[in-house]
Amino acid sequence: MTDELADSVLGAARRARAAAADLAVLTRAQKDAALEAMASALEAETPRITDANAQDVARARENGTSEAIIDRLRLDEKRIAAMADGLRQVAGLPDPVGEVERGYALPNGLQVTQRRVPMGVVGIIYEARPNVTADAAGLALKSGNAVLLRGSSSALASNTAIVDVVRAATARTDVPQDAVQLVPGDGHEAAKHLMRARGLVDVLIPRGGAGLIRSVVEESTVPVIETGVGNCHVYVDADADLDKAVDIVLNAKTHRPSVCNAAETLLVHADVAGAFLPRVLGALQDAGVTIHGDERVRGYAEHVVPATDDDWAVEYLSLDLAVAVVDSLDDAVAHIRRWGSGHTEAIVTRSLAASQRFAATTDSAAVMINASTRFTDGEQFGFGAEIGISTQKLHARGPMGLRELTTTTYVVTGDGHVRG
Amino acid sequence: MTDELADSVLGAARRARAAAADLAVLTRAQKDAALEAMASALEAETPRITDANAQDVARARENGTSEAIIDRLRLDEKRIAAMADGLRQVAGLPDPVGEVERGYALPNGLQVTQRRVPMGVVGIIYEARPNVTADAAGLALKSGNAVLLRGSSSALASNTAIVDVVRAATARTDVPQDAVQLVPGDGHEAAKHLMRARGLVDVLIPRGGAGLIRSVVEESTVPVIETGVGNCHVYVDADADLDKAVDIVLNAKTHRPSVCNAAETLLVHADVAGAFLPRVLGALQDAGVTIHGDERVRGYAEHVVPATDDDWAVEYLSLDLAVAVVDSLDDAVAHIRRWGSGHTEAIVTRSLAASQRFAATTDSAAVMINASTRFTDGEQFGFGAEIGISTQKLHARGPMGLRELTTTTYVVTGDGHVRG
């Protein structure tokens, strides 16, 4: 039984590998035409997709799934139109394949060119939101990669419908059909076979909660790019413009609390604690934020929940904020290095030296100087689209766009050169 | 017992992490001064190192180790001087830390700068050659990383002496002592703890045989960069200059058969088989190369061993060469994609179209056009030094120099910017 499953997963991976060889030599025009065909097909087949989605939603209801999750699962005309728009946006982006990263001539006359090429086969393991199915397929295809999609079983009917529609659309283009495949089989076993398909799958990108990401990192022999966990900090320096600091803290915490680039901890320099904390804590509490403060913070406001180590460590993803007073910039950095997840840290300061030291010593994917942590985002960074935000250091760090779905090849041209 | 070992390995990793924070802000001048101090110390302490090495060599003898391995293990004055020279060469290289990969302003006025920063803590797991200890320490330090060195137990006395000398030298510089550490404990258990130290160790680079690399890939939860296995091909096209083809094949196979960028398989287009094979096979056999040929090849020369699938798959690392006749460039590429290791493939051709198609369709770290596979090498590519040759697609592909030991941070500067 499991062997049958392994065979079908590995079979899909082999077909993806074969498709990748053809994808690698397609022109941008050929890939963009396929993306346009996929977008039109999603629009034309909207009823088929919403019907399939209705089955998933009904099943989720039976299983007593929370309304929040069901809302993430639900697809309507508007959301499907957004998926189609997303594919057209990707078609409008430059093609990273063929870009020359660097090139030079060696003393012996050899010409070295480091050129961007597709990864080959990209695996995506993701939860709930079925729109990821179309987004990931579009980004993988534009960057010349075949994609193996492993969505959650709760969205199986929706994902199957979307992939069927997309594959039918590519069949009328130069893109090989097996460029986009849903990993066969249900449950964790199938994902496990995908994670062990080293040599067939070039990279695995988990998109979802910390639990999913941890299990992929633990079990996968295929190289993994970790995404998403964000315990982001805002540090208000002794030299901060306090008006800007209030705006940045409020935006970082309350603009969209459920996402990874929202702030979870506020660190305030002792020199400005007296002037700043009463103002910012009042504004935060007015905005419905629960404050978890250390002892010094609790001296500045009412209704502050005493903070424990758990508060420094946790990614709330809610209207909660951990707040501490620190005696120096270096103490703030030490706190961030100890408790942070390496996603995004912001400093509010007028001091050039402070901004430089903060940027040089916090060990994170992104550092915001006098700006909200919310700006760490592929769209905001001008990538046009985003496959995720890497919180690891290998290959990609921070928002990942099309370029991060490629690798490079050295092409070395000689005239009969041999090594002496 | 094992828990004690785990504590000491993780303790070393934590000290490395702390050292990495200080290393990240050192200037190039400070790092170069430490490299110079390390080089001078290796020269001054040569007797101490050769004495320690003598113990390793004696133990290897008792254990009946082969003379080839013992030769790799042996350190003499010349080899220690070469280690010192290597460190001085690294000091002479530009510092990748602080390099700006790209930078631009966003429509809202935010200034985005992607800046190179050290990885943090780099782990190296390696075999036999104790000179790797100094090389890896130098490259890690220059790129601002703390390094955890895990050599083979057969070289323990030599590696311990080298690391002691290096640490004593850095103590007189601005480089923190724990920037360079030998992983404590002996045997596989200690390496295992290193491989599981995710969050403390940022990347693991195994250097050694296929067995070592496979076990690290299998067991490690720390991100791994795979290095080294090279089943390299030379394809002689229908349009090849046959004189150059003979020189390239001989150089690729016989210049240094034991290394990963040596050629292991020769593929010859059927149109030139008659003109080329008798010449090249004769020249190879004169050079002492054993030919393992397919049926068509065996028609062109005496003393050809019939080739099996094992011959297409194996990395001989010896004076053996697998040879096949193919009917087209695409057949050659198909053979390479099926049997190759993605290291280096060479094409000999006068045809621009053939060279372009070969470069675009072979899925390897490096493609040589009318040049020997032997040129895939950090030194040859002008990197000045090399930590290894990556055969994976994630993060680094091909020869890895200092740049490949760094990651990047996005520094985003605003003036109170918040997201609307």
PDB file of N, CA, C and O in Angstrom, chain B residues 354-403:
ATOM      1  N   ALA B 354      25.472  24.379 -31.181  1.00  0.00           N
ATOM      2  CA  ALA B 354      25.690  23.183 -30.354  1.00  0.00           C
ATOM      3  C   ALA B 354      26.164  23.592 -28.959  1.00  0.00           C
ATOM      4  O   ALA B 354      25.688  23.071 -27.943  1.00  0.00           O
ATOM      5  N   SER B 355      27.090  24.559 -28.894  1.00  0.00           N
ATOM      6  CA  SER B 355      27.622  24.972 -27.585  1.00  0.00           C
ATOM      7  C   SER B 355      26.507  25.583 -26.740  1.00  0.00           C
ATOM      8  O   SER B 355      26.409  25.327 -25.544  1.00  0.00           O
ATOM      9  N   GLN B 356      25.616  26.358 -27.384  1.00  0.00           N
ATOM     10  CA  GLN B 356      24.525  26.990 -26.638  1.00  0.00           C
ATOM     11  C   GLN B 356      23.514  25.963 -26.140  1.00  0.00           C
ATOM     12  O   GLN B 356      23.085  25.997 -24.998  1.00  0.00           O
ATOM     13  N   ARG B 357      23.173  25.002 -26.996  1.00  0.00           N
ATOM     14  CA  ARG B 357      22.177  24.003 -26.582  1.00  0.00           C
ATOM     15  C   ARG B 357      22.744  23.129 -25.458  1.00  0.00           C
ATOM     16  O   ARG B 357      22.055  22.806 -24.490  1.00  0.00           O
ATOM     17  N   PHE B 358      24.023  22.769 -25.583  1.00  0.00           N
ATOM     18  CA  PHE B 358      24.653  21.943 -24.544  1.00  0.00           C
ATOM     19  C   PHE B 358      24.643  22.692 -23.209  1.00  0.00           C
ATOM     20  O   PHE B 358      24.266  22.140 -22.169  1.00  0.00           O
ATOM     21  N   ALA B 359      25.013  23.969 -23.243  1.00  0.00           N
ATOM     22  CA  ALA B 359      25.062  24.758 -22.007  1.00  0.00           C
ATOM     23  C   ALA B 359      23.673  24.924 -21.400  1.00  0.00           C
ATOM     24  O   ALA B 359      23.511  24.940 -20.180  1.00  0.00           O
ATOM     25  N   ALA B 360      22.654  25.016 -22.265  1.00  0.00           N
ATOM     26  CA  ALA B 360      21.300  25.277 -21.770  1.00  0.00           C
ATOM     27  C   ALA B 360      20.601  24.017 -21.266  1.00  0.00           C
ATOM     28  O   ALA B 360      19.665  24.103 -20.480  1.00  0.00           O
ATOM     29  N   THR B 361      21.062  22.846 -21.705  1.00  0.00           N
ATOM     30  CA  THR B 361      20.294  21.632 -21.387  1.00  0.00           C
ATOM     31  C   THR B 361      20.991  20.661 -20.424  1.00  0.00           C
ATOM     32  O   THR B 361      20.321  19.875 -19.768  1.00  0.00           O
ATOM     33  N   THR B 362      22.321  20.726 -20.315  1.00  0.00           N
ATOM     34  CA  THR B 362      22.967  19.899 -19.289  1.00  0.00           C
ATOM     35  C   THR B 362      22.735  20.603 -17.962  1.00  0.00           C
ATOM     36  O   THR B 362      22.960  21.798 -17.856  1.00  0.00           O
ATOM     37  N   ASP B 363      22.313  19.885 -16.975  1.00  0.00           N
ATOM     38  CA  ASP B 363      21.889  20.474 -15.704  1.00  0.00           C
ATOM     39  C   ASP B 363      23.031  20.346 -14.693  1.00  0.00           C
ATOM     40  O   ASP B 363      22.935  19.573 -13.748  1.00  0.00           O
ATOM     41  N   SER B 364      24.118  21.090 -14.908  1.00  0.00           N
ATOM     42  CA  SER B 364      25.307  20.931 -14.070  1.00  0.00           C
ATOM     43  C   SER B 364      25.829  22.267 -13.549  1.00  0.00           C
ATOM     44  O   SER B 364      25.469  23.317 -14.065  1.00  0.00           O
ATOM     45  N   ALA B 365      26.670  22.176 -12.522  1.00  0.00           N
ATOM     46  CA  ALA B 365      27.213  23.388 -11.895  1.00  0.00           C
ATOM     47  C   ALA B 365      28.090  24.168 -12.862  1.00  0.00           C
ATOM     48  O   ALA B 365      28.123  25.395 -12.821  1.00  0.00           O
ATOM     49  N   ALA B 366      28.798  23.455 -13.734  1.00  0.00           N
ATOM     50  CA  ALA B 366      29.678  24.131 -14.681  1.00  0.00           C
ATOM     51  C   ALA B 366      29.658  23.428 -16.033  1.00  0.00           C
ATOM     52  O   ALA B 366      29.562  22.195 -16.098  1.00  0.00           O
ATOM     53  N   VAL B 367      29.702  24.227 -17.093  1.00  0.00           N
ATOM     54  CA  VAL B 367      29.776  23.710 -18.454  1.00  0.00           C
ATOM     55  C   VAL B 367      31.015  24.310 -19.109  1.00  0.00           C
ATOM     56  O   VAL B 367      31.195  25.527 -19.113  1.00  0.00           O
ATOM     57  N   MET B 368      31.900  23.436 -19.619  1.00  0.00           N
ATOM     58  CA  MET B 368      33.114  23.887 -20.286  1.00  0.00           C
ATOM     59  C   MET B 368      32.915  23.773 -21.790  1.00  0.00           C
ATOM     60  O   MET B 368      32.580  22.688 -22.282  1.00  0.00           O
ATOM     61  N   ILE B 369      33.112  24.873 -22.496  1.00  0.00           N
ATOM     62  CA  ILE B 369      33.023  24.864 -23.952  1.00  0.00           C
ATOM     63  C   ILE B 369      34.447  24.937 -24.500  1.00  0.00           C
ATOM     64  O   ILE B 369      35.156  25.922 -24.278  1.00  0.00           O
ATOM     65  N   ASN B 370      34.889  23.842 -25.143  1.00  0.00           N
ATOM     66  CA  ASN B 370      36.257  23.764 -25.664  1.00  0.00           C
ATOM     67  C   ASN B 370      37.308  24.032 -24.590  1.00  0.00           C
ATOM     68  O   ASN B 370      38.288  24.760 -24.815  1.00  0.00           O
ATOM     69  N   ALA B 371      37.076  23.446 -23.411  1.00  0.00           N
ATOM     70  CA  ALA B 371      38.054  23.547 -22.316  1.00  0.00           C
ATOM     71  C   ALA B 371      37.934  22.307 -21.440  1.00  0.00           C
ATOM     72  O   ALA B 371      36.887  21.648 -21.401  1.00  0.00           O
ATOM     73  N   SER B 372      39.011  22.011 -20.723  1.00  0.00           N
ATOM     74  CA  SER B 372      39.065  20.816 -19.880  1.00  0.00           C
ATOM     75  C   SER B 372      38.170  20.964 -18.655  1.00  0.00           C
ATOM     76  O   SER B 372      38.056  22.051 -18.084  1.00  0.00           O
ATOM     77  N   THR B 373      37.570  19.855 -18.209  1.00  0.00           N
ATOM     78  CA  THR B 373      36.755  19.867 -16.985  1.00  0.00           C
ATOM     79  C   THR B 373      37.581  20.285 -15.774  1.00  0.00           C
ATOM     80  O   THR B 373      37.031  20.744 -14.776  1.00  0.00           O
ATOM     81  N   ARG B 374      38.907  20.166 -15.887  1.00  0.00           N
ATOM     82  CA  ARG B 374      39.796  20.458 -14.749  1.00  0.00           C
ATOM     83  C   ARG B 374      39.746  21.922 -14.317  1.00  0.00           C
ATOM     84  O   ARG B 374      40.253  22.270 -13.249  1.00  0.00           O
ATOM     85  N   PHE B 375      39.142  22.782 -15.132  1.00  0.00           N
ATOM     86  CA  PHE B 375      39.122  24.209 -14.772  1.00  0.00           C
ATOM     87  C   PHE B 375      38.056  24.557 -13.742  1.00  0.00           C
ATOM     88  O   PHE B 375      38.028  25.679 -13.246  1.00  0.00           O
ATOM     89  N   THR B 376      37.164  23.626 -13.410  1.00  0.00           N
ATOM     90  CA  THR B 376      36.170  23.928 -12.363  1.00  0.00           C
ATOM     91  C   THR B 376      36.845  23.849 -11.008  1.00  0.00           C
ATOM     92  O   THR B 376      37.000  22.769 -10.430  1.00  0.00           O
ATOM     93  N   ASP B 377      37.257  25.011 -10.499  1.00  0.00           N
ATOM     94  CA  ASP B 377      38.126  25.075  -9.333  1.00  0.00           C
ATOM     95  C   ASP B 377      38.168  26.533  -8.858  1.00  0.00           C
ATOM     96  O   ASP B 377      38.295  27.440  -9.681  1.00  0.00           O
ATOM     97  N   GLY B 378      38.037  26.747  -7.562  1.00  0.00           N
ATOM     98  CA  GLY B 378      37.995  28.110  -7.030  1.00  0.00           C
ATOM     99  C   GLY B 378      39.230  28.915  -7.390  1.00  0.00           C
ATOM    100  O   GLY B 378      39.148  30.086  -7.765  1.00  0.00           O
ATOM    101  N   GLU B 379      40.390  28.265  -7.296  1.00  0.00           N
ATOM    102  CA  GLU B 379      41.659  28.931  -7.640  1.00  0.00           C
ATOM    103  C   GLU B 379      41.609  29.353  -9.115  1.00  0.00           C
ATOM    104  O   GLU B 379      41.858  30.496  -9.465  1.00  0.00           O
ATOM    105  N   GLN B 380      41.258  28.390  -9.978  1.00  0.00           N
ATOM    106  CA  GLN B 380      41.217  28.645 -11.423  1.00  0.00           C
ATOM    107  C   GLN B 380      40.194  29.717 -11.771  1.00  0.00           C
ATOM    108  O   GLN B 380      40.421  30.530 -12.663  1.00  0.00           O
ATOM    109  N   PHE B 381      39.068  29.736 -11.044  1.00  0.00           N
ATOM    110  CA  PHE B 381      38.014  30.723 -11.317  1.00  0.00           C
ATOM    111  C   PHE B 381      38.372  32.097 -10.782  1.00  0.00           C
ATOM    112  O   PHE B 381      37.611  33.045 -10.939  1.00  0.00           O
ATOM    113  N   GLY B 382      39.518  32.185 -10.106  1.00  0.00           N
ATOM    114  CA  GLY B 382      39.947  33.483  -9.605  1.00  0.00           C
ATOM    115  C   GLY B 382      39.364  33.845  -8.248  1.00  0.00           C
ATOM    116  O   GLY B 382      39.397  35.002  -7.843  1.00  0.00           O
ATOM    117  N   PHE B 383      38.820  32.843  -7.527  1.00  0.00           N
ATOM    118  CA  PHE B 383      38.289  33.126  -6.187  1.00  0.00           C
ATOM    119  C   PHE B 383      39.413  33.235  -5.159  1.00  0.00           C
ATOM    120  O   PHE B 383      39.190  33.659  -4.039  1.00  0.00           O
ATOM    121  N   GLY B 384      40.609  32.799  -5.546  1.00  0.00           N
ATOM    122  CA  GLY B 384      41.754  32.903  -4.643  1.00  0.00           C
ATOM    123  C   GLY B 384      41.812  31.749  -3.664  1.00  0.00           C
ATOM    124  O   GLY B 384      42.880  31.269  -3.314  1.00  0.00           O
ATOM    125  N   ALA B 385      40.684  31.293  -3.227  1.00  0.00           N
ATOM    126  CA  ALA B 385      40.633  30.152  -2.310  1.00  0.00           C
ATOM    127  C   ALA B 385      39.289  29.473  -2.500  1.00  0.00           C
ATOM    128  O   ALA B 385      38.369  30.043  -3.071  1.00  0.00           O
ATOM    129  N   GLU B 386      39.186  28.263  -2.001  1.00  0.00           N
ATOM    130  CA  GLU B 386      37.968  27.476  -2.214  1.00  0.00           C
ATOM    131  C   GLU B 386      37.668  26.653  -0.977  1.00  0.00           C
ATOM    132  O   GLU B 386      38.551  26.036  -0.412  1.00  0.00           O
ATOM    133  N   ILE B 387      36.407  26.680  -0.546  1.00  0.00           N
ATOM    134  CA  ILE B 387      35.996  25.856   0.598  1.00  0.00           C
ATOM    135  C   ILE B 387      35.478  24.515   0.109  1.00  0.00           C
ATOM    136  O   ILE B 387      35.349  23.556   0.876  1.00  0.00           O
ATOM    137  N   GLY B 388      35.208  24.414  -1.187  1.00  0.00           N
ATOM    138  CA  GLY B 388      34.706  23.183  -1.771  1.00  0.00           C
ATOM    139  C   GLY B 388      33.981  23.505  -3.060  1.00  0.00           C
ATOM    140  O   GLY B 388      33.869  24.667  -3.443  1.00  0.00           O
ATOM    141  N   ILE B 389      33.503  22.469  -3.752  1.00  0.00           N
ATOM    142  CA  ILE B 389      32.736  22.661  -4.979  1.00  0.00           C
ATOM    143  C   ILE B 389      31.342  22.110  -4.742  1.00  0.00           C
ATOM    144  O   ILE B 389      31.168  20.905  -4.523  1.00  0.00           O
ATOM    145  N   SER B 390      30.349  23.000  -4.730  1.00  0.00           N
ATOM    146  CA  SER B 390      28.980  22.584  -4.456  1.00  0.00           C
ATOM    147  C   SER B 390      28.370  21.920  -5.674  1.00  0.00           C
ATOM    148  O   SER B 390      28.426  22.446  -6.782  1.00  0.00           O
ATOM    149  N   THR B 391      27.780  20.741  -5.446  1.00  0.00           N
ATOM    150  CA  THR B 391      27.055  20.061  -6.523  1.00  0.00           C
ATOM    151  C   THR B 391      25.557  20.108  -6.249  1.00  0.00           C
ATOM    152  O   THR B 391      24.791  19.346  -6.830  1.00  0.00           O
ATOM    153  N   GLN B 392      25.155  20.982  -5.309  1.00  0.00           N
ATOM    154  CA  GLN B 392      23.723  21.166  -5.115  1.00  0.00           C
ATOM    155  C   GLN B 392      23.331  22.521  -5.687  1.00  0.00           C
ATOM    156  O   GLN B 392      24.186  23.312  -6.078  1.00  0.00           O
ATOM    157  N   LYS B 393      22.037  22.762  -5.753  1.00  0.00           N
ATOM    158  CA  LYS B 393      21.569  23.984  -6.407  1.00  0.00           C
ATOM    159  C   LYS B 393      21.251  25.097  -5.423  1.00  0.00           C
ATOM    160  O   LYS B 393      21.167  26.256  -5.811  1.00  0.00           O
ATOM    161  N   LEU B 394      21.070  24.734  -4.162  1.00  0.00           N
ATOM    162  CA  LEU B 394      20.672  25.718  -3.177  1.00  0.00           C
ATOM    163  C   LEU B 394      21.890  26.487  -2.660  1.00  0.00           C
ATOM    164  O   LEU B 394      22.904  25.883  -2.315  1.00  0.00           O
ATOM    165  N   HIS B 395      21.771  27.800  -2.655  1.00  0.00           N
ATOM    166  CA  HIS B 395      22.743  28.727  -2.072  1.00  0.00           C
ATOM    167  C   HIS B 395      24.012  28.891  -2.899  1.00  0.00           C
ATOM    168  O   HIS B 395      24.371  29.995  -3.267  1.00  0.00           O
ATOM    169  N   ALA B 396      24.693  27.797  -3.140  1.00  0.00           N
ATOM    170  CA  ALA B 396      25.950  27.889  -3.881  1.00  0.00           C
ATOM    171  C   ALA B 396      26.028  26.717  -4.836  1.00  0.00           C
ATOM    172  O   ALA B 396      25.662  25.603  -4.489  1.00  0.00           O
ATOM    173  N   ARG B 397      26.502  26.962  -6.062  1.00  0.00           N
ATOM    174  CA  ARG B 397      26.647  25.905  -7.055  1.00  0.00           C
ATOM    175  C   ARG B 397      27.985  26.105  -7.741  1.00  0.00           C
ATOM    176  O   ARG B 397      28.277  27.204  -8.199  1.00  0.00           O
ATOM    177  N   GLY B 398      28.783  25.052  -7.759  1.00  0.00           N
ATOM    178  CA  GLY B 398      30.129  25.162  -8.320  1.00  0.00           C
ATOM    179  C   GLY B 398      31.118  25.563  -7.239  1.00  0.00           C
ATOM    180  O   GLY B 398      30.839  25.435  -6.040  1.00  0.00           O
ATOM    181  N   PRO B 399      32.309  26.051  -7.656  1.00  0.00           N
ATOM    182  CA  PRO B 399      33.343  26.407  -6.681  1.00  0.00           C
ATOM    183  C   PRO B 399      32.818  27.446  -5.684  1.00  0.00           C
ATOM    184  O   PRO B 399      32.160  28.400  -6.070  1.00  0.00           O
ATOM    185  N   MET B 400      33.084  27.222  -4.389  1.00  0.00           N
ATOM    186  CA  MET B 400      32.649  28.145  -3.344  1.00  0.00           C
ATOM    187  C   MET B 400      33.839  28.897  -2.777  1.00  0.00           C
ATOM    188  O   MET B 400      34.782  28.288  -2.282  1.00  0.00           O
ATOM    189  N   GLY B 401      33.787  30.210  -2.870  1.00  0.00           N
ATOM    190  CA  GLY B 401      34.827  31.052  -2.277  1.00  0.00           C
ATOM    191  C   GLY B 401      34.283  31.740  -1.038  1.00  0.00           C
ATOM    192  O   GLY B 401      33.339  31.264  -0.409  1.00  0.00           O
ATOM    193  N   LEU B 402      34.854  32.878  -0.707  1.00  0.00           N
ATOM    194  CA  LEU B 402      34.455  33.598   0.507  1.00  0.00           C
ATOM    195  C   LEU B 402      33.001  34.051   0.431  1.00  0.00           C
ATOM    196  O   LEU B 402      32.264  33.980   1.411  1.00  0.00           O
ATOM    197  N   ARG B 403      32.599  34.517  -0.753  1.00  0.00           N
ATOM    198  CA  ARG B 403      31.234  35.037  -0.910  1.00  0.00           C
ATOM    199  C   ARG B 403      30.203  33.983  -0.528  1.00  0.00           C
ATOM    200  O   ARG B 403      29.165  34.287   0.070  1.00  0.00           O
TER     201      ARG B 403
END
